[in-house]
mmCIF file of C-alpha atoms in Angstrom:
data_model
loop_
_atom_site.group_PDB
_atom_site.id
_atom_site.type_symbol
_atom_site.label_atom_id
_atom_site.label_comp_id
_atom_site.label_asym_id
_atom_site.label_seq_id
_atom_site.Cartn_x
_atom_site.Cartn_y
_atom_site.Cartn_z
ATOM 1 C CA UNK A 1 60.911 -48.174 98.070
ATOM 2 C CA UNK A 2 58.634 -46.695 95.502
ATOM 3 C CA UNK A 3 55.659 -48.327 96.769
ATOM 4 C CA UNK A 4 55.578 -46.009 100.130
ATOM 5 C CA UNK A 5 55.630 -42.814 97.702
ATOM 6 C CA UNK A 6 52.751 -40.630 97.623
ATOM 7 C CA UNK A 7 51.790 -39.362 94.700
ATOM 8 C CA UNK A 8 49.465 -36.676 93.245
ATOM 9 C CA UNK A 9 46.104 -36.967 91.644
ATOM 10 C CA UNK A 10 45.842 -36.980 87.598
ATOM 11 C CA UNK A 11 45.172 -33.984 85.680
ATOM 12 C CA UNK A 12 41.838 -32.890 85.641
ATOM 13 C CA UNK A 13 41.571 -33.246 82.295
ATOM 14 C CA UNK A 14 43.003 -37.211 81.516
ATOM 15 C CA UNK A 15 40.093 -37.978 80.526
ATOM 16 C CA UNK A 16 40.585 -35.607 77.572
ATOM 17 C CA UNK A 17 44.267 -36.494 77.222
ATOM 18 C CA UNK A 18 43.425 -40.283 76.391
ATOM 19 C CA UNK A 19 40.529 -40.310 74.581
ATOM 20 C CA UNK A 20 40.852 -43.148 72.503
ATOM 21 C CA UNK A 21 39.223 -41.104 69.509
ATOM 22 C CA UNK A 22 40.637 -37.335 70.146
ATOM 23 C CA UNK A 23 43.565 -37.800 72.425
ATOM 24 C CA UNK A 24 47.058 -37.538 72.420
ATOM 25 C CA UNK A 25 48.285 -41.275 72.842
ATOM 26 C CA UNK A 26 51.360 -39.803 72.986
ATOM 27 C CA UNK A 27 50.789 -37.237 75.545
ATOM 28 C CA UNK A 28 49.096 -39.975 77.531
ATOM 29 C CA UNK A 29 51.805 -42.288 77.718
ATOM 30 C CA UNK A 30 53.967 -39.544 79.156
ATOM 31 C CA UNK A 31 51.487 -38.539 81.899
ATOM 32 C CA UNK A 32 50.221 -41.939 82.952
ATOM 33 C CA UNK A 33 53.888 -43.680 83.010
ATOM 34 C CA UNK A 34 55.539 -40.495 84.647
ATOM 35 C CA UNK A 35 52.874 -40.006 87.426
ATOM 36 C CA UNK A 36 51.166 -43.070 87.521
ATOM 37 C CA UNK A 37 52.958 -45.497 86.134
ATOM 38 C CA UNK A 38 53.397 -47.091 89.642
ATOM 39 C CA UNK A 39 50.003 -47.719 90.387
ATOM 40 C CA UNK A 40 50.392 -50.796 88.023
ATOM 41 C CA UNK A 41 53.698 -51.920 88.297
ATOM 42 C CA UNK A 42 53.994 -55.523 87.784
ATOM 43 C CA UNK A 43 56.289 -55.711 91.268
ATOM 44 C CA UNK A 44 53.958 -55.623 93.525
ATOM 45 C CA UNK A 45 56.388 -56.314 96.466
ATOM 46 C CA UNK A 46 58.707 -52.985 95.060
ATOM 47 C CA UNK A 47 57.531 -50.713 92.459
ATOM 48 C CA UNK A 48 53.956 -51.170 92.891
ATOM 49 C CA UNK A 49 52.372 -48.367 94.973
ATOM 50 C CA UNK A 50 48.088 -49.129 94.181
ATOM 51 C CA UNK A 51 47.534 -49.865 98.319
ATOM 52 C CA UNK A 52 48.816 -46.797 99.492
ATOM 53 C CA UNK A 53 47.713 -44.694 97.336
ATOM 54 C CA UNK A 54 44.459 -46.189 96.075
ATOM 55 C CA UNK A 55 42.102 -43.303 95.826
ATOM 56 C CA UNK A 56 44.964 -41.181 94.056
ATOM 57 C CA UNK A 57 45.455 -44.360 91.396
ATOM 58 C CA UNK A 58 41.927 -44.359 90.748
ATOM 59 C CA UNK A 59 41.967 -40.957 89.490
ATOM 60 C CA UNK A 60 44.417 -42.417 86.821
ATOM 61 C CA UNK A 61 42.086 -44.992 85.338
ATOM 62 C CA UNK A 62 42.054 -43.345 81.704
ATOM 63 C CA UNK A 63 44.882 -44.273 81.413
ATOM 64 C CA UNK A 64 43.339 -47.806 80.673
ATOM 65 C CA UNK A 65 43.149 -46.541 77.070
ATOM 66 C CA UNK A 66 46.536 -47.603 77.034
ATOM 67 C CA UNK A 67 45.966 -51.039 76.720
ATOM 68 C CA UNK A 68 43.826 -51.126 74.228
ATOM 69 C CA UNK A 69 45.565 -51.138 70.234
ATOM 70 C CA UNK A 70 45.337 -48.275 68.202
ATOM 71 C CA UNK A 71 42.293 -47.895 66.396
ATOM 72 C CA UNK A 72 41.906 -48.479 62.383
ATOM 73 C CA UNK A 73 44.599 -51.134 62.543
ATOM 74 C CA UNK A 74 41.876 -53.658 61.448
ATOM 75 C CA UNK A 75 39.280 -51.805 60.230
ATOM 76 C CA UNK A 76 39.187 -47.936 57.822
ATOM 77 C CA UNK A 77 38.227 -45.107 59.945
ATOM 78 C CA UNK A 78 34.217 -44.063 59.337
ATOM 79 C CA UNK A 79 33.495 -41.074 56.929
ATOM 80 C CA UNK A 80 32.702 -37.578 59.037
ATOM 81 C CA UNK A 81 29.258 -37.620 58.019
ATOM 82 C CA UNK A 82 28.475 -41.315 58.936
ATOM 83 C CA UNK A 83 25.629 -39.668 61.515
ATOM 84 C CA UNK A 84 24.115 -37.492 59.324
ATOM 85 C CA UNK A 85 23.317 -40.573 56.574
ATOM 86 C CA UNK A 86 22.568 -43.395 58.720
ATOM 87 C CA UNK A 87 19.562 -41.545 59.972
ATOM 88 C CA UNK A 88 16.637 -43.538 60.514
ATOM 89 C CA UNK A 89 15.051 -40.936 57.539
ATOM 90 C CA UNK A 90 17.678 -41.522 55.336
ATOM 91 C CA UNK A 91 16.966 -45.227 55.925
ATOM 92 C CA UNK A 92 13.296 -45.747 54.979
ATOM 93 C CA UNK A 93 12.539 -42.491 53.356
ATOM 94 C CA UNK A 94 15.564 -41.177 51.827
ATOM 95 C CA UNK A 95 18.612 -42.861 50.273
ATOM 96 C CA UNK A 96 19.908 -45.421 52.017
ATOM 97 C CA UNK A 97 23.171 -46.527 49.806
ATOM 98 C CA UNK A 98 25.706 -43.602 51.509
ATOM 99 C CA UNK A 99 25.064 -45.169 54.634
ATOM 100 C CA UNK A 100 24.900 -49.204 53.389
ATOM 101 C CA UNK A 101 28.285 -48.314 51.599
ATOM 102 C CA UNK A 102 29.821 -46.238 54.259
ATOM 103 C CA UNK A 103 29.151 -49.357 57.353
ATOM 104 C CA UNK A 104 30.003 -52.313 54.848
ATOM 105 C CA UNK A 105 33.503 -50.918 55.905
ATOM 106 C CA UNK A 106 33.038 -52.751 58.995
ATOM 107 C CA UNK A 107 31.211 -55.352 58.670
ATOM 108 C CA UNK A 108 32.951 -57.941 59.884
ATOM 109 C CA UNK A 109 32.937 -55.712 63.487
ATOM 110 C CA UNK A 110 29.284 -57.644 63.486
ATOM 111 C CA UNK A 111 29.591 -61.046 61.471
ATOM 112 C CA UNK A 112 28.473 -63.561 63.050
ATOM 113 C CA UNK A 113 31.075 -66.199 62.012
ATOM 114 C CA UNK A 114 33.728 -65.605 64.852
ATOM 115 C CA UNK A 115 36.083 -66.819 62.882
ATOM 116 C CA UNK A 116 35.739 -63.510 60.410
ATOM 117 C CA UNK A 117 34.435 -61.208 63.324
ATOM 118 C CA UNK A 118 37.150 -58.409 63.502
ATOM 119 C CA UNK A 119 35.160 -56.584 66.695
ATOM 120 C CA UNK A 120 38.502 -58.058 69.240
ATOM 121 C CA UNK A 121 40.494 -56.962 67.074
ATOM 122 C CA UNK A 122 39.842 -53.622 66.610
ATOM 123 C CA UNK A 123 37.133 -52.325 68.935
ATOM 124 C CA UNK A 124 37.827 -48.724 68.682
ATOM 125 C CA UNK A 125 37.180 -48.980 65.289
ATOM 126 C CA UNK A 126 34.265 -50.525 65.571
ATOM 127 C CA UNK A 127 32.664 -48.189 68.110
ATOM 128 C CA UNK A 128 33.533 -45.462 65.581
ATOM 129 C CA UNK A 129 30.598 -47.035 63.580
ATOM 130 C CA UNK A 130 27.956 -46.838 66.377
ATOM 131 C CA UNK A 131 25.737 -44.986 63.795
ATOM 132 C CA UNK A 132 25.294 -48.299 61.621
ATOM 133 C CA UNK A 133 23.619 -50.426 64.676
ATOM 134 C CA UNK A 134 20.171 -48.911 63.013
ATOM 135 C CA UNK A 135 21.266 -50.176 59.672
ATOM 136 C CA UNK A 136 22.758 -53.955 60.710
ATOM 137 C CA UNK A 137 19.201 -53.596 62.871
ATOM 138 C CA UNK A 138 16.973 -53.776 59.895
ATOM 139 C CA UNK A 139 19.219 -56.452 58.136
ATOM 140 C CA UNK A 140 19.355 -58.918 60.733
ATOM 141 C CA UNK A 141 16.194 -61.567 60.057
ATOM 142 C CA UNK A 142 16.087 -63.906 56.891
ATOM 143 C CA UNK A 143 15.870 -60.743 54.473
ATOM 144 C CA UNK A 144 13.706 -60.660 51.158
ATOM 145 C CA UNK A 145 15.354 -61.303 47.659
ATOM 146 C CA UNK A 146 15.948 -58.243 46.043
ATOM 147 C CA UNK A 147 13.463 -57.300 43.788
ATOM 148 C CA UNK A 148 14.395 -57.931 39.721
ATOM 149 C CA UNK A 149 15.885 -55.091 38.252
ATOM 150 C CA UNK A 150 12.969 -54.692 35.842
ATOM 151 C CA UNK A 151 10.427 -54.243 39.084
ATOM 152 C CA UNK A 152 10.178 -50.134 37.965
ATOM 153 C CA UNK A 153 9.256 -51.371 34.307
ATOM 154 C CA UNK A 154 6.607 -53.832 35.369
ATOM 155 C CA UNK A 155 4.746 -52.282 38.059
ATOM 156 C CA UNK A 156 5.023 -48.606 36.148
ATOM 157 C CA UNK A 157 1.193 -47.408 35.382
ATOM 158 C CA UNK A 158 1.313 -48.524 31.639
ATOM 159 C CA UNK A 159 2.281 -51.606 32.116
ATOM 160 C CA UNK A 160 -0.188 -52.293 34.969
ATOM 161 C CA UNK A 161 -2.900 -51.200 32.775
ATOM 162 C CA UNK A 162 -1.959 -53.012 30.018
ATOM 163 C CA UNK A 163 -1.266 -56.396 31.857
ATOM 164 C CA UNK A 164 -0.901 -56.273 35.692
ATOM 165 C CA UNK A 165 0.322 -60.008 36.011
ATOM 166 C CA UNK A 166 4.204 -59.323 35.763
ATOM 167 C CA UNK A 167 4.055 -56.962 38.473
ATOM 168 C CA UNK A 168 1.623 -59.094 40.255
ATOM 169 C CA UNK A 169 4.473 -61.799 40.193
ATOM 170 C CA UNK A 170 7.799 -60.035 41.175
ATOM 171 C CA UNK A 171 5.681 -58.381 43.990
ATOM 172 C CA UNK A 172 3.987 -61.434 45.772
ATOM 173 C CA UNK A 173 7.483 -62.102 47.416
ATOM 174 C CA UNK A 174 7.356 -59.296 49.590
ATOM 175 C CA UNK A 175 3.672 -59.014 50.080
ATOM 176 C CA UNK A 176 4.979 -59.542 53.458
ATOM 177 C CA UNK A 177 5.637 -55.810 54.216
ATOM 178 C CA UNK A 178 2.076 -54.927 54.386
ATOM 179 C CA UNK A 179 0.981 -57.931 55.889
ATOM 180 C CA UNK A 180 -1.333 -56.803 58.751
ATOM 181 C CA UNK A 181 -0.826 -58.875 61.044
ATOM 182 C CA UNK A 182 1.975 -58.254 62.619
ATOM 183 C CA UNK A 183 3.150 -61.856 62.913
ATOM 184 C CA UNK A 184 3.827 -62.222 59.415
ATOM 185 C CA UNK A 185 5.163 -59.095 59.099
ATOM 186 C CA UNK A 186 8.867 -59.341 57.273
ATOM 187 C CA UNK A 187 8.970 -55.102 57.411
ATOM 188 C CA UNK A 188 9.019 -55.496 61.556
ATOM 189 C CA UNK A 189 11.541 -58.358 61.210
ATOM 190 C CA UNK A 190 14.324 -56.644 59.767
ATOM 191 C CA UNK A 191 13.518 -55.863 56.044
ATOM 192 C CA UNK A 192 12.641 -52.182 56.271
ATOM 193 C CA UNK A 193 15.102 -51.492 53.638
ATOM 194 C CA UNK A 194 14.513 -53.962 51.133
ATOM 195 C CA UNK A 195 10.655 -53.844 51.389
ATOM 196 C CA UNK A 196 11.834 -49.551 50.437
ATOM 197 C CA UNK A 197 13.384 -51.521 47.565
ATOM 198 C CA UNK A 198 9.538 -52.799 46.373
ATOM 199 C CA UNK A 199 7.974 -49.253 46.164
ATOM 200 C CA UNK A 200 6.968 -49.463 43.037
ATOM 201 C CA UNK A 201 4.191 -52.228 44.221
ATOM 202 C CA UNK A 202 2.763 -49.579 45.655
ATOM 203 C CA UNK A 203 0.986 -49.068 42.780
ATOM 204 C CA UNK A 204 -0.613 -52.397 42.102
ATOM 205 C CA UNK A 205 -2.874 -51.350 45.112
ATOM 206 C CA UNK A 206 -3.470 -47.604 43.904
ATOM 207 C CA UNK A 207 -5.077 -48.459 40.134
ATOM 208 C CA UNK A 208 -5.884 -51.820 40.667
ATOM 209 C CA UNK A 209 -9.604 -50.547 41.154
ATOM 210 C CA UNK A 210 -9.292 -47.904 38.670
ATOM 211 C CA UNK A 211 -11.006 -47.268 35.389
ATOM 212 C CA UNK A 212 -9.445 -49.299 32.326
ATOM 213 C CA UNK A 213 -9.025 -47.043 29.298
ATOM 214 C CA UNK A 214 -5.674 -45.909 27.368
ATOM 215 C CA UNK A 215 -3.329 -43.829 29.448
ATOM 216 C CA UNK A 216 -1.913 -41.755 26.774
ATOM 217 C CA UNK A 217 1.638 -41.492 25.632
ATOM 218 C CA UNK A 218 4.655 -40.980 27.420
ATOM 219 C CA UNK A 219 6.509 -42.897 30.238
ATOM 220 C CA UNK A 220 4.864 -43.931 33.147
ATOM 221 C CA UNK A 221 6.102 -41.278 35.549
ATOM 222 C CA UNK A 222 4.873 -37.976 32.783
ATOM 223 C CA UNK A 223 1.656 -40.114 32.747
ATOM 224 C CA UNK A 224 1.429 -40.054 37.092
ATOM 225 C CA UNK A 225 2.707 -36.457 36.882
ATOM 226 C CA UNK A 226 -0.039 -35.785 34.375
ATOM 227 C CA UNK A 227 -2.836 -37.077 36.013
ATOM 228 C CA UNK A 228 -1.723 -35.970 39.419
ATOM 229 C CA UNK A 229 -2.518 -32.608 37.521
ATOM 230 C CA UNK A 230 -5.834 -34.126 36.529
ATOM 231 C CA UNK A 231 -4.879 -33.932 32.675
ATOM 232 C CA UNK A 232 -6.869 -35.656 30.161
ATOM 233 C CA UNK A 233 -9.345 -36.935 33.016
ATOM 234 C CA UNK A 234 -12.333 -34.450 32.102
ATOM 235 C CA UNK A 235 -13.373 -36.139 28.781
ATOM 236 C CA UNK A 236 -13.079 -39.862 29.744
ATOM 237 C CA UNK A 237 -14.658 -39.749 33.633
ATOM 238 C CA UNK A 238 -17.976 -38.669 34.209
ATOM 239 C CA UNK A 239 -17.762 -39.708 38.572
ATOM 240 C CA UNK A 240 -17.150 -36.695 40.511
ATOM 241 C CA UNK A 241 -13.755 -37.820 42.078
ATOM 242 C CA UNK A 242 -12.516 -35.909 44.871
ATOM 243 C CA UNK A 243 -9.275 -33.846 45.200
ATOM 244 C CA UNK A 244 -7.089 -35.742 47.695
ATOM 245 C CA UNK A 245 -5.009 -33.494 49.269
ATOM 246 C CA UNK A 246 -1.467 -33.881 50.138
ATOM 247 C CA UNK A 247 -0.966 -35.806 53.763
ATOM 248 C CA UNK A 248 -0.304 -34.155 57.035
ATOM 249 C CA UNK A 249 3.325 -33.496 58.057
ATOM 250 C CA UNK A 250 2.580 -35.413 61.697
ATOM 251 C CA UNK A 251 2.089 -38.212 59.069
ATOM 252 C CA UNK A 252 5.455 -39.912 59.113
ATOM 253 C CA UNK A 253 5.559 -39.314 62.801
ATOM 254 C CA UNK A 254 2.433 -41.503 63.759
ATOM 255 C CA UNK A 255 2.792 -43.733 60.997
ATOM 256 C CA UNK A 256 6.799 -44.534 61.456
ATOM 257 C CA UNK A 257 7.549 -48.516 61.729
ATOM 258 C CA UNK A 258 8.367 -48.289 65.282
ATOM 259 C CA UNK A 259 4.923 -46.386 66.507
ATOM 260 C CA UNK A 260 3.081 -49.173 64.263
ATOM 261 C CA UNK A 261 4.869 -51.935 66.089
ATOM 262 C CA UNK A 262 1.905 -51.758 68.827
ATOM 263 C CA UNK A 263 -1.960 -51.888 68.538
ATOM 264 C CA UNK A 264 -2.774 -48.342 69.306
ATOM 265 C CA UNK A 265 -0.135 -47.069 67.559
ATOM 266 C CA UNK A 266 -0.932 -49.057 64.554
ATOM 267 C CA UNK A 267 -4.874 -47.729 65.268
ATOM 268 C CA UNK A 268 -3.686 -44.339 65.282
ATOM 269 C CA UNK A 269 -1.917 -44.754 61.871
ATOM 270 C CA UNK A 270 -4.922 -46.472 60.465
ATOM 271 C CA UNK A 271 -7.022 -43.766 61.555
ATOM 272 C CA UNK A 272 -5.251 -40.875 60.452
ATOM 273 C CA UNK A 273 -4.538 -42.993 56.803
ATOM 274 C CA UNK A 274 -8.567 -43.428 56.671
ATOM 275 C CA UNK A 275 -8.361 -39.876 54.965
ATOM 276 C CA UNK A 276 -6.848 -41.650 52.118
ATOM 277 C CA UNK A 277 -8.726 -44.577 51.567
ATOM 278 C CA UNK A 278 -9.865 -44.111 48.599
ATOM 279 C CA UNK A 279 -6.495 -44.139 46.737
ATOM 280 C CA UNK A 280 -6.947 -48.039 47.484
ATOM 281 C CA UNK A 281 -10.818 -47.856 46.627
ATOM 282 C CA UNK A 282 -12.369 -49.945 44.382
ATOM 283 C CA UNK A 283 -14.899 -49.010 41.245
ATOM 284 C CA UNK A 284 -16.136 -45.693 40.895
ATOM 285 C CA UNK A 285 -14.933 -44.766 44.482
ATOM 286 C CA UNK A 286 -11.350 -45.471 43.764
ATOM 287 C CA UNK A 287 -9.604 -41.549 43.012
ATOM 288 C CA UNK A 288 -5.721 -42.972 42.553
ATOM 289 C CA UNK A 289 -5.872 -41.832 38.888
ATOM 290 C CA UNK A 290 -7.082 -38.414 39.150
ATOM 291 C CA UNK A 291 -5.193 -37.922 42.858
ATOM 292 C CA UNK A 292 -1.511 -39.956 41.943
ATOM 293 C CA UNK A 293 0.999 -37.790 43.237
ATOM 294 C CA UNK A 294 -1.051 -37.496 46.684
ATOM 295 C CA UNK A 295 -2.140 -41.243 46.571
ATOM 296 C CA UNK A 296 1.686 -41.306 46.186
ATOM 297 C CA UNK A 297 2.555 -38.738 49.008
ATOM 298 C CA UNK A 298 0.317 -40.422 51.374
ATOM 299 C CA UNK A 299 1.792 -43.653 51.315
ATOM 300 C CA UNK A 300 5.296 -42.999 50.992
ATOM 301 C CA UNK A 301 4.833 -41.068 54.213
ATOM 302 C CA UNK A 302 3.532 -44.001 56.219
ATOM 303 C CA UNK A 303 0.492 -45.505 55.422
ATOM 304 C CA UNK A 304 2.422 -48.271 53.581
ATOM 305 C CA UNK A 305 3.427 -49.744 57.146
ATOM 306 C CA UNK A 306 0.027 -50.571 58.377
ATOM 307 C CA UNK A 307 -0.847 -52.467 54.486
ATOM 308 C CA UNK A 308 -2.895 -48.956 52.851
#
């Protein structure tokens, strides 16, 4: 009987052979039913040979792959580059669309509805998309309404100046992202991307102590690139302001979302964003207008997480 044969160990390199991602499916087949198909024969008084040669079966355990479907029967295969822009960078700091675009592929591998959850169905496929656990991370809370598609218009530096109440308004929503304490924070709970998506606030807190007076002509971002150059500034302020230079590059490291998360690393950001505090100054203290693009710099690079 074919349960008293011995047989040999598995190739060295199985492991390899049935990969469920870079193997040979074929190649396995032939290996694990020629060699060790026995060890799993369903005639366990006959064919099946697992108790006398147990250690030499367990050598053949990739062979499990086998049971599993192919993957991509379910869900698309990821694109190659799926690790490179679902960074957590690319997420808060960079552009975050390749990567939302690229995992809505599968998300149904993590719906929560198991009656459209597609994970059982095809697993492999859904491991392929490790990568996106950051992104399905920062979506999983209640998340903010998007901001109106005007938000850029509104909360630009003219219109601010002119009448900051619009701005004001579509911004209150997710006055949440800054909120310091960390109990009320709706950044910490999952919005990271959406409170990337209210930016523009940002400047509500830069110029809101400012001086009033006419900006000039031009959009709002050749008026910020203008007076980040300290143009036109001379002849209308008489306060010494100082030059605010550009933030550290350790900056983003200290400051990131997860190192704010706890008191001393929320200190530490608050300390090294101190530098900047007068971007957020009020009166004749406040130097947003004459330092914008480092105002800018500094709290697109982390201050924003601890509410500069």
């Amino acid at each position: 009987l074919r349960s008293n044969a011995r047989i040999k160990t598995a190739p060295t390199d199985l492991d390899e052979i049935c990969n469920p991602f870079t193997g040979n499916r074929d190649s396995c087949e032939e290996v694990c039913q020629d060699e060790g198909g026995c060890c799993w024969d369903e005639n366990l008084l006959g064919g099946n040979c697992l108790v006398n040669n147990f250690v030499s079966c367990l050598t053949y355990a990739p062979c499990g792959s086998l049971l599993l479907d192919n993957a991509n029967g379910v869900v698309d295969g990821p694109p190659e580059n799926l690790d490179e822009i679902c960074t957590l960078r690319e997420l808060l700091i960079g552009d975050s669309q390749p990567c939302e675009d690229a995992c809505a592929t599968a998300s149904c591998c993590v719906d929560p509805e198991m009656s459209e959850n597609c994970f059982l169905a095809d697993p492999l496929a859904c491991v392929e998309y490790d990568n996106c656990a950051l992104l399905w991370l920062m979506q999983r809370s209640d998340p903010l309404p998007k901001p109106p598609s005007n938000l850029g218009s509104v909360c630009n530096l003219f219109s601010i100046r002119d009448d900051p109440e619009p701005c004001e308004q579509a911004c209150e929503v997710a006055s949440c992202c800054v909120d310091r304490d960390f109990q009320d924070n709706c950044l910490i709970g999952g919005n990271a991307l959406r409170c990337k998506e209210y930016a523009p606030c940002a400047l509500l807190a830069l110029v809101g102590g400012g001086n009033d007076g006419d900006a000039g002509d031009g959009d709002g971002e050749d008026i910020a690139e203008d007076i980040g150059q300290g143009a036109g500034v001379a002849d209308t302020v008489e306060v010494a302001v100082p030059l605010l230079q550009d933030p550290p590059e350790m900056l983003d490291e200290i400051c990131n979302w997860r190192n704010v998360r706890s008191d001393e690393g929320k200190q530490e950001c608050l300390d090294l964003c101190q530098e900047a505090s007068c971007c957020t100054a009020g009166g004749d203290d406040n130097c947003a207008r004459e330092n914008m693009r480092a105002c800018l710099n500094w709290v697109r690079k982390g201050c924003m997480w601890v509410g500069f």
